[in-house]
């Protein structure tokens, strides 16, 4: 990919920098049809860059307008790609029953790396969905037993569907997929969307069924202000089990998390900040390493089949910015979107 002034000159051949910006709607972003493989590769690059000092990303700050809601400011600088910007990510769990649309809504500003001026404003719902699923897939590849047969999914919204689809496609040996959501319609929608990608049997489950039966458990539900664990420690068989959460410690008792042989998180700095927000009232366990550091082989991943591993990926702005650059470049090259005056 182009970098530095060469990249800016390419942008300038298609856009009057500091006079215009590229607006990309939700439909524009979706029309680009970037593949899972492309998104996963960019996401991996971002995570490794962050954990090896090749990206700048302060821990995200947030506000919480209503109970159990959040609005996070997520800036990042991908030094290796001359890409910088900020995502404004919002999660309002009751959007579906109240308004009929998804709980997660996001927008993103991409900036010229040389001058700081805005070059693009885009919807970032798809970015959030696909990069979160890519992180889950990368975590499964690094931390799970690769011969696992049962998969659990807690939360069957857009992120849950994307995670199941990507993992199921990558692991055709999966025999059963246990799913749970507080809305039956969400579980039905996940089954209909994901069953073309797998021969596995889908099982509508409860908390206990998932804990007792799944080799790998994924979760993508809302994050309450204070954790409210629904999975009892004695339900988890632990030996060889892998838990990959994208919603903090929400569903698990503290004893279950701290019993893990290895515990990883995507950003130590970010999770330490969240202690002050009250997300971890009993503190974090000893961190084996960041997920990106494991992907870079700076710290070990799974080393034997019996390890019980807990992975806590809350989402990082570097993942959003690297995907935003890919989207912006593709759209600008192909004349997608609307050029507007600043």
mmCIF file of C-alpha atoms in Angstrom:
data_model
loop_
_atom_site.group_PDB
_atom_site.id
_atom_site.type_symbol
_atom_site.label_atom_id
_atom_site.label_comp_id
_atom_site.label_asym_id
_atom_site.label_seq_id
_atom_site.Cartn_x
_atom_site.Cartn_y
_atom_site.Cartn_z
ATOM 1 C CA UNK A 1 0.000 0.000 0.000
ATOM 2 C CA UNK A 2 1.142 3.545 -0.726
ATOM 3 C CA UNK A 3 2.451 5.588 2.204
ATOM 4 C CA UNK A 4 3.644 9.097 3.035
ATOM 5 C CA UNK A 5 3.535 11.828 0.390
ATOM 6 C CA UNK A 6 3.132 9.257 -2.386
ATOM 7 C CA UNK A 7 -0.162 8.199 -0.796
ATOM 8 C CA UNK A 8 -1.267 11.817 -0.303
ATOM 9 C CA UNK A 9 -0.505 12.621 -3.934
ATOM 10 C CA UNK A 10 -2.643 9.675 -5.040
ATOM 11 C CA UNK A 11 -5.545 10.925 -2.898
ATOM 12 C CA UNK A 12 -5.019 14.439 -4.267
ATOM 13 C CA UNK A 13 -5.383 13.170 -7.828
ATOM 14 C CA UNK A 14 -8.974 12.196 -7.024
ATOM 15 C CA UNK A 15 -9.995 14.562 -4.214
ATOM 16 C CA UNK A 16 -9.254 18.224 -3.486
ATOM 17 C CA UNK A 17 -7.685 17.826 -0.052
ATOM 18 C CA UNK A 18 -8.826 20.477 2.474
ATOM 19 C CA UNK A 19 -11.681 21.456 0.138
ATOM 20 C CA UNK A 20 -13.544 18.172 -0.247
ATOM 21 C CA UNK A 21 -14.141 14.889 1.576
ATOM 22 C CA UNK A 22 -15.585 11.539 0.536
ATOM 23 C CA UNK A 23 -18.898 10.643 2.181
ATOM 24 C CA UNK A 24 -19.576 6.904 2.328
ATOM 25 C CA UNK A 25 -23.058 5.807 3.368
ATOM 26 C CA UNK A 26 -23.909 2.436 4.867
ATOM 27 C CA UNK A 27 -24.966 1.238 1.417
ATOM 28 C CA UNK A 28 -21.748 2.559 -0.159
ATOM 29 C CA UNK A 29 -19.581 0.656 2.318
ATOM 30 C CA UNK A 30 -21.577 -2.545 1.863
ATOM 31 C CA UNK A 31 -21.359 -2.290 -1.945
ATOM 32 C CA UNK A 32 -17.561 -2.609 -1.856
ATOM 33 C CA UNK A 33 -17.850 -6.311 -0.911
ATOM 34 C CA UNK A 34 -14.481 -6.563 0.816
ATOM 35 C CA UNK A 35 -13.892 -10.235 1.580
ATOM 36 C CA UNK A 36 -13.535 -11.787 5.021
ATOM 37 C CA UNK A 37 -9.975 -12.704 4.091
ATOM 38 C CA UNK A 38 -9.069 -9.081 3.314
ATOM 39 C CA UNK A 39 -10.652 -7.775 6.520
ATOM 40 C CA UNK A 40 -9.007 -10.502 8.614
ATOM 41 C CA UNK A 41 -5.575 -9.772 7.148
ATOM 42 C CA UNK A 42 -5.900 -6.033 7.830
ATOM 43 C CA UNK A 43 -7.230 -6.668 11.330
ATOM 44 C CA UNK A 44 -4.313 -8.966 12.140
ATOM 45 C CA UNK A 45 -1.867 -6.351 10.869
ATOM 46 C CA UNK A 46 -3.483 -3.721 13.103
ATOM 47 C CA UNK A 47 -3.391 -5.890 16.242
ATOM 48 C CA UNK A 48 0.243 -6.835 15.698
ATOM 49 C CA UNK A 49 1.182 -3.196 14.981
ATOM 50 C CA UNK A 50 -0.435 -2.066 18.223
ATOM 51 C CA UNK A 51 1.242 -4.710 20.378
ATOM 52 C CA UNK A 52 4.667 -4.185 18.790
ATOM 53 C CA UNK A 53 4.765 -0.382 19.045
ATOM 54 C CA UNK A 54 3.950 0.413 15.415
ATOM 55 C CA UNK A 55 0.642 2.121 16.099
ATOM 56 C CA UNK A 56 -0.559 4.897 18.377
ATOM 57 C CA UNK A 57 -3.849 4.346 20.169
ATOM 58 C CA UNK A 58 -4.876 5.951 23.458
ATOM 59 C CA UNK A 59 -7.386 3.994 25.501
ATOM 60 C CA UNK A 60 -10.905 4.849 24.399
ATOM 61 C CA UNK A 61 -12.946 7.223 26.507
ATOM 62 C CA UNK A 62 -16.707 7.156 26.734
ATOM 63 C CA UNK A 63 -19.982 8.574 27.935
ATOM 64 C CA UNK A 64 -23.057 6.655 29.056
ATOM 65 C CA UNK A 65 -26.282 8.580 28.347
ATOM 66 C CA UNK A 66 -28.709 5.864 29.490
ATOM 67 C CA UNK A 67 -28.375 2.869 31.799
ATOM 68 C CA UNK A 68 -26.117 0.178 30.307
ATOM 69 C CA UNK A 69 -25.402 2.249 27.175
ATOM 70 C CA UNK A 70 -22.096 3.579 25.885
ATOM 71 C CA UNK A 71 -20.678 6.010 23.344
ATOM 72 C CA UNK A 72 -16.911 5.580 22.834
ATOM 73 C CA UNK A 73 -14.394 7.872 21.153
ATOM 74 C CA UNK A 74 -11.779 5.698 19.459
ATOM 75 C CA UNK A 75 -8.792 7.450 17.793
ATOM 76 C CA UNK A 76 -5.848 5.640 16.245
ATOM 77 C CA UNK A 77 -2.743 6.200 14.171
ATOM 78 C CA UNK A 78 -1.508 3.317 12.013
ATOM 79 C CA UNK A 79 2.086 4.392 11.486
ATOM 80 C CA UNK A 80 2.835 1.628 9.000
ATOM 81 C CA UNK A 81 -0.051 2.641 6.702
ATOM 82 C CA UNK A 82 -0.137 6.466 6.938
ATOM 83 C CA UNK A 83 -3.697 6.150 8.246
ATOM 84 C CA UNK A 84 -5.226 8.084 11.143
ATOM 85 C CA UNK A 85 -8.732 8.932 12.292
ATOM 86 C CA UNK A 86 -11.395 8.394 14.914
ATOM 87 C CA UNK A 87 -14.471 6.189 15.292
ATOM 88 C CA UNK A 88 -17.509 7.169 17.361
ATOM 89 C CA UNK A 89 -18.994 3.859 18.468
ATOM 90 C CA UNK A 90 -22.336 3.570 20.248
ATOM 91 C CA UNK A 91 -24.114 0.631 21.872
ATOM 92 C CA UNK A 92 -27.719 0.981 23.079
ATOM 93 C CA UNK A 93 -29.020 -2.537 23.926
ATOM 94 C CA UNK A 94 -32.716 -1.651 23.712
ATOM 95 C CA UNK A 95 -32.633 -0.179 20.203
ATOM 96 C CA UNK A 96 -34.364 -3.192 18.655
ATOM 97 C CA UNK A 97 -37.478 -3.241 20.863
ATOM 98 C CA UNK A 98 -37.645 0.569 21.061
ATOM 99 C CA UNK A 99 -36.811 1.614 17.515
ATOM 100 C CA UNK A 100 -36.440 -1.517 15.387
ATOM 101 C CA UNK A 101 -32.748 -1.281 14.553
ATOM 102 C CA UNK A 102 -29.438 -2.654 15.773
ATOM 103 C CA UNK A 103 -27.971 -1.883 19.194
ATOM 104 C CA UNK A 104 -24.576 -0.909 17.722
ATOM 105 C CA UNK A 105 -24.215 2.177 15.501
ATOM 106 C CA UNK A 106 -20.890 3.702 14.453
ATOM 107 C CA UNK A 107 -19.445 6.463 12.292
ATOM 108 C CA UNK A 108 -15.828 7.221 11.421
ATOM 109 C CA UNK A 109 -13.694 10.160 10.282
ATOM 110 C CA UNK A 110 -10.517 9.452 8.298
ATOM 111 C CA UNK A 111 -7.898 12.207 8.138
ATOM 112 C CA UNK A 112 -5.137 13.193 5.734
ATOM 113 C CA UNK A 113 -1.966 11.871 7.362
ATOM 114 C CA UNK A 114 0.157 14.845 6.325
ATOM 115 C CA UNK A 115 -2.140 17.766 7.232
ATOM 116 C CA UNK A 116 -4.843 16.362 9.508
ATOM 117 C CA UNK A 117 -7.757 17.577 7.404
ATOM 118 C CA UNK A 118 -10.800 15.315 6.988
ATOM 119 C CA UNK A 119 -10.715 13.225 3.814
ATOM 120 C CA UNK A 120 -13.637 10.900 4.538
ATOM 121 C CA UNK A 121 -16.703 10.527 6.738
ATOM 122 C CA UNK A 122 -18.198 7.057 6.625
ATOM 123 C CA UNK A 123 -20.704 4.778 8.265
ATOM 124 C CA UNK A 124 -18.740 2.277 10.342
ATOM 125 C CA UNK A 125 -21.370 -0.307 11.275
ATOM 126 C CA UNK A 126 -19.982 -2.840 8.799
ATOM 127 C CA UNK A 127 -16.394 -2.101 9.860
ATOM 128 C CA UNK A 128 -17.303 -2.765 13.490
ATOM 129 C CA UNK A 129 -19.127 -5.967 12.642
ATOM 130 C CA UNK A 130 -16.504 -7.523 10.394
ATOM 131 C CA UNK A 131 -13.383 -6.501 12.302
ATOM 132 C CA UNK A 132 -14.891 -7.775 15.576
ATOM 133 C CA UNK A 133 -15.612 -11.113 13.923
ATOM 134 C CA UNK A 134 -12.120 -11.152 12.407
ATOM 135 C CA UNK A 135 -10.629 -10.695 15.889
ATOM 136 C CA UNK A 136 -12.733 -13.617 17.134
ATOM 137 C CA UNK A 137 -11.557 -15.795 14.241
ATOM 138 C CA UNK A 138 -7.908 -14.851 14.763
ATOM 139 C CA UNK A 139 -8.303 -15.668 18.468
ATOM 140 C CA UNK A 140 -9.826 -19.061 17.679
ATOM 141 C CA UNK A 141 -6.919 -19.792 15.358
ATOM 142 C CA UNK A 142 -4.336 -18.836 17.983
ATOM 143 C CA UNK A 143 -5.870 -20.002 21.252
ATOM 144 C CA UNK A 144 -8.382 -22.801 20.632
ATOM 145 C CA UNK A 145 -7.740 -26.487 20.123
ATOM 146 C CA UNK A 146 -7.834 -26.768 16.357
ATOM 147 C CA UNK A 147 -9.779 -30.042 16.437
ATOM 148 C CA UNK A 148 -12.735 -28.581 18.370
ATOM 149 C CA UNK A 149 -16.187 -29.906 17.490
ATOM 150 C CA UNK A 150 -18.620 -27.677 19.417
ATOM 151 C CA UNK A 151 -19.030 -23.899 19.238
ATOM 152 C CA UNK A 152 -21.114 -21.643 21.481
ATOM 153 C CA UNK A 153 -22.373 -18.145 20.627
ATOM 154 C CA UNK A 154 -23.821 -15.808 23.250
ATOM 155 C CA UNK A 155 -25.577 -12.898 21.555
ATOM 156 C CA UNK A 156 -27.083 -13.447 18.100
ATOM 157 C CA UNK A 157 -27.193 -9.905 16.718
ATOM 158 C CA UNK A 158 -25.189 -8.651 13.762
ATOM 159 C CA UNK A 159 -21.860 -9.318 15.460
ATOM 160 C CA UNK A 160 -22.899 -12.762 16.661
ATOM 161 C CA UNK A 161 -24.036 -13.740 13.168
ATOM 162 C CA UNK A 162 -20.785 -12.512 11.634
ATOM 163 C CA UNK A 163 -18.651 -14.354 14.187
ATOM 164 C CA UNK A 164 -20.473 -17.658 13.679
ATOM 165 C CA UNK A 165 -20.336 -17.318 9.897
ATOM 166 C CA UNK A 166 -16.593 -16.618 9.806
ATOM 167 C CA UNK A 167 -15.619 -19.287 12.326
ATOM 168 C CA UNK A 168 -17.948 -21.910 10.816
ATOM 169 C CA UNK A 169 -16.504 -21.354 7.351
ATOM 170 C CA UNK A 170 -12.963 -21.705 8.686
ATOM 171 C CA UNK A 171 -13.701 -24.887 10.717
ATOM 172 C CA UNK A 172 -15.854 -27.321 8.708
ATOM 173 C CA UNK A 173 -15.361 -30.043 11.348
ATOM 174 C CA UNK A 174 -17.728 -28.276 13.784
ATOM 175 C CA UNK A 175 -20.587 -30.656 14.604
ATOM 176 C CA UNK A 176 -22.838 -28.528 16.831
ATOM 177 C CA UNK A 177 -23.297 -24.786 17.289
ATOM 178 C CA UNK A 178 -25.102 -23.807 20.496
ATOM 179 C CA UNK A 179 -26.617 -20.314 20.426
ATOM 180 C CA UNK A 180 -28.293 -18.082 22.991
ATOM 181 C CA UNK A 181 -30.010 -14.708 22.769
ATOM 182 C CA UNK A 182 -32.748 -13.133 24.844
ATOM 183 C CA UNK A 183 -34.742 -12.720 21.614
ATOM 184 C CA UNK A 184 -35.874 -15.911 19.860
ATOM 185 C CA UNK A 185 -36.142 -14.005 16.581
ATOM 186 C CA UNK A 186 -32.431 -13.181 16.779
ATOM 187 C CA UNK A 187 -31.565 -16.872 17.175
ATOM 188 C CA UNK A 188 -33.772 -17.775 14.211
ATOM 189 C CA UNK A 189 -32.137 -15.077 12.107
ATOM 190 C CA UNK A 190 -28.655 -16.354 12.981
ATOM 191 C CA UNK A 191 -29.586 -19.915 12.027
ATOM 192 C CA UNK A 192 -31.038 -18.847 8.686
ATOM 193 C CA UNK A 193 -28.078 -16.628 7.841
ATOM 194 C CA UNK A 194 -25.331 -19.015 8.954
ATOM 195 C CA UNK A 195 -26.578 -22.475 8.037
ATOM 196 C CA UNK A 196 -25.403 -22.168 4.388
ATOM 197 C CA UNK A 197 -21.824 -21.985 5.727
ATOM 198 C CA UNK A 198 -21.770 -25.156 7.815
ATOM 199 C CA UNK A 199 -23.062 -28.702 8.135
ATOM 200 C CA UNK A 200 -23.206 -28.317 11.923
ATOM 201 C CA UNK A 201 -26.433 -28.752 13.847
ATOM 202 C CA UNK A 202 -27.733 -25.529 15.424
ATOM 203 C CA UNK A 203 -29.070 -25.831 18.975
ATOM 204 C CA UNK A 204 -31.049 -23.087 20.692
ATOM 205 C CA UNK A 205 -29.546 -23.258 24.147
ATOM 206 C CA UNK A 206 -29.433 -21.618 27.549
ATOM 207 C CA UNK A 207 -26.432 -20.423 29.550
ATOM 208 C CA UNK A 208 -25.816 -23.811 31.171
ATOM 209 C CA UNK A 209 -26.019 -25.802 27.939
ATOM 210 C CA UNK A 210 -23.426 -23.566 26.302
ATOM 211 C CA UNK A 211 -21.066 -23.728 29.281
ATOM 212 C CA UNK A 212 -21.276 -27.509 29.644
ATOM 213 C CA UNK A 213 -21.121 -28.486 25.965
ATOM 214 C CA UNK A 214 -18.919 -26.068 24.035
ATOM 215 C CA UNK A 215 -15.214 -26.447 23.373
ATOM 216 C CA UNK A 216 -15.115 -22.816 22.190
ATOM 217 C CA UNK A 217 -17.461 -20.128 23.502
ATOM 218 C CA UNK A 218 -17.811 -16.759 21.760
ATOM 219 C CA UNK A 219 -19.846 -13.856 23.076
ATOM 220 C CA UNK A 220 -21.020 -10.569 21.576
ATOM 221 C CA UNK A 221 -23.717 -9.204 23.837
ATOM 222 C CA UNK A 222 -24.163 -5.818 25.469
ATOM 223 C CA UNK A 223 -21.878 -4.670 28.284
ATOM 224 C CA UNK A 224 -23.739 -3.638 31.465
ATOM 225 C CA UNK A 225 -22.305 -0.973 33.736
ATOM 226 C CA UNK A 226 -21.512 -3.696 36.298
ATOM 227 C CA UNK A 227 -20.957 -7.368 35.295
ATOM 228 C CA UNK A 228 -23.949 -9.624 35.917
ATOM 229 C CA UNK A 229 -22.613 -13.177 35.419
ATOM 230 C CA UNK A 230 -25.131 -15.766 34.241
ATOM 231 C CA UNK A 231 -22.724 -18.682 33.766
ATOM 232 C CA UNK A 232 -21.885 -20.549 36.957
ATOM 233 C CA UNK A 233 -18.306 -21.645 37.454
ATOM 234 C CA UNK A 234 -19.250 -25.285 38.034
ATOM 235 C CA UNK A 235 -20.866 -25.505 34.585
ATOM 236 C CA UNK A 236 -17.569 -24.977 32.748
ATOM 237 C CA UNK A 237 -15.527 -28.137 32.134
ATOM 238 C CA UNK A 238 -12.427 -25.914 31.537
ATOM 239 C CA UNK A 239 -9.920 -28.579 30.453
ATOM 240 C CA UNK A 240 -9.110 -27.626 26.862
ATOM 241 C CA UNK A 241 -11.925 -25.066 26.802
ATOM 242 C CA UNK A 242 -11.487 -21.659 25.141
ATOM 243 C CA UNK A 243 -13.594 -18.616 25.946
ATOM 244 C CA UNK A 244 -13.357 -15.607 23.618
ATOM 245 C CA UNK A 245 -15.338 -12.595 24.770
ATOM 246 C CA UNK A 246 -15.948 -9.341 22.946
ATOM 247 C CA UNK A 247 -18.085 -7.999 25.797
ATOM 248 C CA UNK A 248 -15.655 -7.896 28.744
ATOM 249 C CA UNK A 249 -16.294 -10.185 31.752
ATOM 250 C CA UNK A 250 -20.049 -9.781 31.463
ATOM 251 C CA UNK A 251 -21.167 -13.423 31.516
ATOM 252 C CA UNK A 252 -18.629 -15.157 33.766
ATOM 253 C CA UNK A 253 -17.956 -15.306 37.475
ATOM 254 C CA UNK A 254 -14.646 -13.859 38.594
ATOM 255 C CA UNK A 255 -13.472 -17.266 39.803
ATOM 256 C CA UNK A 256 -14.003 -18.714 36.302
ATOM 257 C CA UNK A 257 -11.904 -16.003 34.679
ATOM 258 C CA UNK A 258 -9.067 -16.181 37.185
ATOM 259 C CA UNK A 259 -8.961 -19.987 36.964
ATOM 260 C CA UNK A 260 -7.729 -19.773 33.364
ATOM 261 C CA UNK A 261 -4.286 -21.201 32.631
ATOM 262 C CA UNK A 262 -3.770 -18.246 30.293
ATOM 263 C CA UNK A 263 -5.589 -14.920 30.035
ATOM 264 C CA UNK A 264 -5.178 -12.555 27.084
ATOM 265 C CA UNK A 265 -6.655 -9.159 26.243
ATOM 266 C CA UNK A 266 -6.355 -6.967 23.170
ATOM 267 C CA UNK A 267 -5.094 -3.855 24.999
ATOM 268 C CA UNK A 268 -3.786 -3.922 28.563
ATOM 269 C CA UNK A 269 -3.939 -0.101 28.765
ATOM 270 C CA UNK A 270 -7.558 -0.041 27.660
ATOM 271 C CA UNK A 271 -8.677 -2.713 30.115
ATOM 272 C CA UNK A 272 -6.871 -1.012 32.984
ATOM 273 C CA UNK A 273 -8.841 2.138 32.153
ATOM 274 C CA UNK A 274 -12.053 0.104 32.262
ATOM 275 C CA UNK A 275 -11.305 -0.872 35.845
ATOM 276 C CA UNK A 276 -11.997 2.773 36.682
ATOM 277 C CA UNK A 277 -15.276 2.568 34.771
ATOM 278 C CA UNK A 278 -16.402 -0.284 37.035
ATOM 279 C CA UNK A 279 -16.350 -3.037 34.403
ATOM 280 C CA UNK A 280 -13.930 -5.129 36.464
ATOM 281 C CA UNK A 281 -14.915 -4.592 40.117
ATOM 282 C CA UNK A 282 -12.760 -7.553 41.197
ATOM 283 C CA UNK A 283 -9.823 -6.549 39.024
ATOM 284 C CA UNK A 284 -8.158 -8.241 36.088
ATOM 285 C CA UNK A 285 -6.370 -11.581 36.356
ATOM 286 C CA UNK A 286 -2.676 -11.820 35.533
ATOM 287 C CA UNK A 287 -2.410 -11.071 31.819
ATOM 288 C CA UNK A 288 -0.381 -13.595 29.816
ATOM 289 C CA UNK A 289 -0.075 -11.093 26.986
ATOM 290 C CA UNK A 290 -1.973 -9.041 24.452
ATOM 291 C CA UNK A 291 -3.756 -10.844 21.647
ATOM 292 C CA UNK A 292 -1.665 -8.994 19.059
ATOM 293 C CA UNK A 293 1.535 -10.017 20.826
ATOM 294 C CA UNK A 294 0.457 -13.654 20.603
ATOM 295 C CA UNK A 295 -0.376 -13.235 16.913
ATOM 296 C CA UNK A 296 3.143 -11.833 16.458
ATOM 297 C CA UNK A 297 4.597 -14.770 18.448
ATOM 298 C CA UNK A 298 6.034 -12.349 20.999
ATOM 299 C CA UNK A 299 4.158 -14.287 23.691
ATOM 300 C CA UNK A 300 2.975 -17.900 23.385
ATOM 301 C CA UNK A 301 -0.564 -18.893 22.481
ATOM 302 C CA UNK A 302 -2.012 -22.303 23.255
ATOM 303 C CA UNK A 303 0.797 -24.735 24.028
ATOM 304 C CA UNK A 304 -1.124 -27.926 24.826
ATOM 305 C CA UNK A 305 -4.607 -29.381 24.414
ATOM 306 C CA UNK A 306 -5.465 -29.270 28.117
ATOM 307 C CA UNK A 307 -5.033 -25.525 28.701
ATOM 308 C CA UNK A 308 -8.097 -23.545 29.729
ATOM 309 C CA UNK A 309 -7.803 -20.149 28.020
ATOM 310 C CA UNK A 310 -9.811 -16.952 28.452
ATOM 311 C CA UNK A 311 -9.490 -14.163 25.848
ATOM 312 C CA UNK A 312 -10.971 -10.701 26.420
ATOM 313 C CA UNK A 313 -11.071 -8.578 23.240
ATOM 314 C CA UNK A 314 -13.060 -5.387 23.767
ATOM 315 C CA UNK A 315 -12.259 -3.888 20.348
ATOM 316 C CA UNK A 316 -9.543 -1.453 19.294
ATOM 317 C CA UNK A 317 -9.503 1.663 17.140
ATOM 318 C CA UNK A 318 -6.471 0.482 15.159
ATOM 319 C CA UNK A 319 -8.674 -2.277 13.742
ATOM 320 C CA UNK A 320 -11.237 0.286 12.623
ATOM 321 C CA UNK A 321 -8.724 2.670 11.055
ATOM 322 C CA UNK A 322 -6.905 0.021 9.038
ATOM 323 C CA UNK A 323 -10.232 -1.260 7.680
ATOM 324 C CA UNK A 324 -11.356 2.321 7.009
ATOM 325 C CA UNK A 325 -8.261 2.930 4.904
ATOM 326 C CA UNK A 326 -9.013 -0.173 2.824
ATOM 327 C CA UNK A 327 -12.610 0.986 2.360
ATOM 328 C CA UNK A 328 -11.626 4.568 1.517
ATOM 329 C CA UNK A 329 -8.973 3.513 -1.001
ATOM 330 C CA UNK A 330 -11.305 1.045 -2.719
ATOM 331 C CA UNK A 331 -14.175 3.536 -2.862
ATOM 332 C CA UNK A 332 -12.013 6.394 -4.145
ATOM 333 C CA UNK A 333 -10.417 4.197 -6.801
ATOM 334 C CA UNK A 334 -13.823 2.971 -8.034
ATOM 335 C CA UNK A 335 -15.823 6.181 -7.800
ATOM 336 C CA UNK A 336 -18.044 4.966 -4.956
ATOM 337 C CA UNK A 337 -19.543 7.489 -2.537
ATOM 338 C CA UNK A 338 -20.239 11.193 -2.717
ATOM 339 C CA UNK A 339 -17.606 13.911 -2.779
ATOM 340 C CA UNK A 340 -18.808 16.839 -0.664
ATOM 341 C CA UNK A 341 -17.329 20.247 0.160
ATOM 342 C CA UNK A 342 -15.784 20.746 3.584
#
